[in-house]
Amino acid sequence: MVVEVRLYATLRRYTPTRPNGVITVEVPAGITVLDLVKKIEVDPTEIHLIMINGIGCELEKIICDGDRVGLFPPVGGG
């Protein structure tokens, strides 16, 4: 199955060939967000918010074919 992954802000450095942070990944059925994160070699400790199709979820959530997975780092500022 195929999913779209969108990396935001500082996480975009994990996709240097895609500066917009959007990649398409082929994954096996039954994969979790954590499995996906490991597959694309993103450090899970850098992820603060996960969205699947616009809905917040956790690393244990199972991904379905065609899902859009958004990964967001913590936001800093002052």
Coordinates of C-alpha atoms in Angstrom, one line a residue, residues 8-40:
Y8 CA 6.8 19.9 8.7
A9 CA 9.2 22.5 9.9
T10 CA 12.5 21.1 11.2
L11 CA 11.6 17.6 10.2
R12 CA 11.9 18.5 6.6
R13 CA 15.6 18.0 6.9
Y14 CA 14.9 14.3 6.6
T15 CA 13.8 14.8 3.0
P16 CA 16.7 16.8 1.5
T17 CA 15.6 15.8 -2.1
R18 CA 12.1 17.0 -1.4
P19 CA 12.3 20.5 0.2
N20 CA 8.6 20.7 0.5
G21 CA 8.7 17.7 3.0
V22 CA 6.2 15.6 1.1
I23 CA 7.1 12.0 0.2
T24 CA 5.2 8.9 -1.0
V25 CA 6.1 5.7 0.8
E26 CA 5.2 2.1 -0.1
V27 CA 4.5 0.2 3.1
P28 CA 3.1 -3.2 4.1
A29 CA -0.5 -3.6 5.4
G30 CA -0.9 -3.3 9.1
I31 CA 2.0 -0.9 9.6
T32 CA 1.9 1.5 12.5
V33 CA 3.0 5.2 12.5
L34 CA 6.0 4.2 14.5
D35 CA 7.0 1.5 11.9
L36 CA 6.6 4.1 9.2
V37 CA 8.7 6.7 11.1
K38 CA 11.5 4.1 11.5
K39 CA 11.2 3.1 7.8
I40 CA 11.8 6.7 6.6

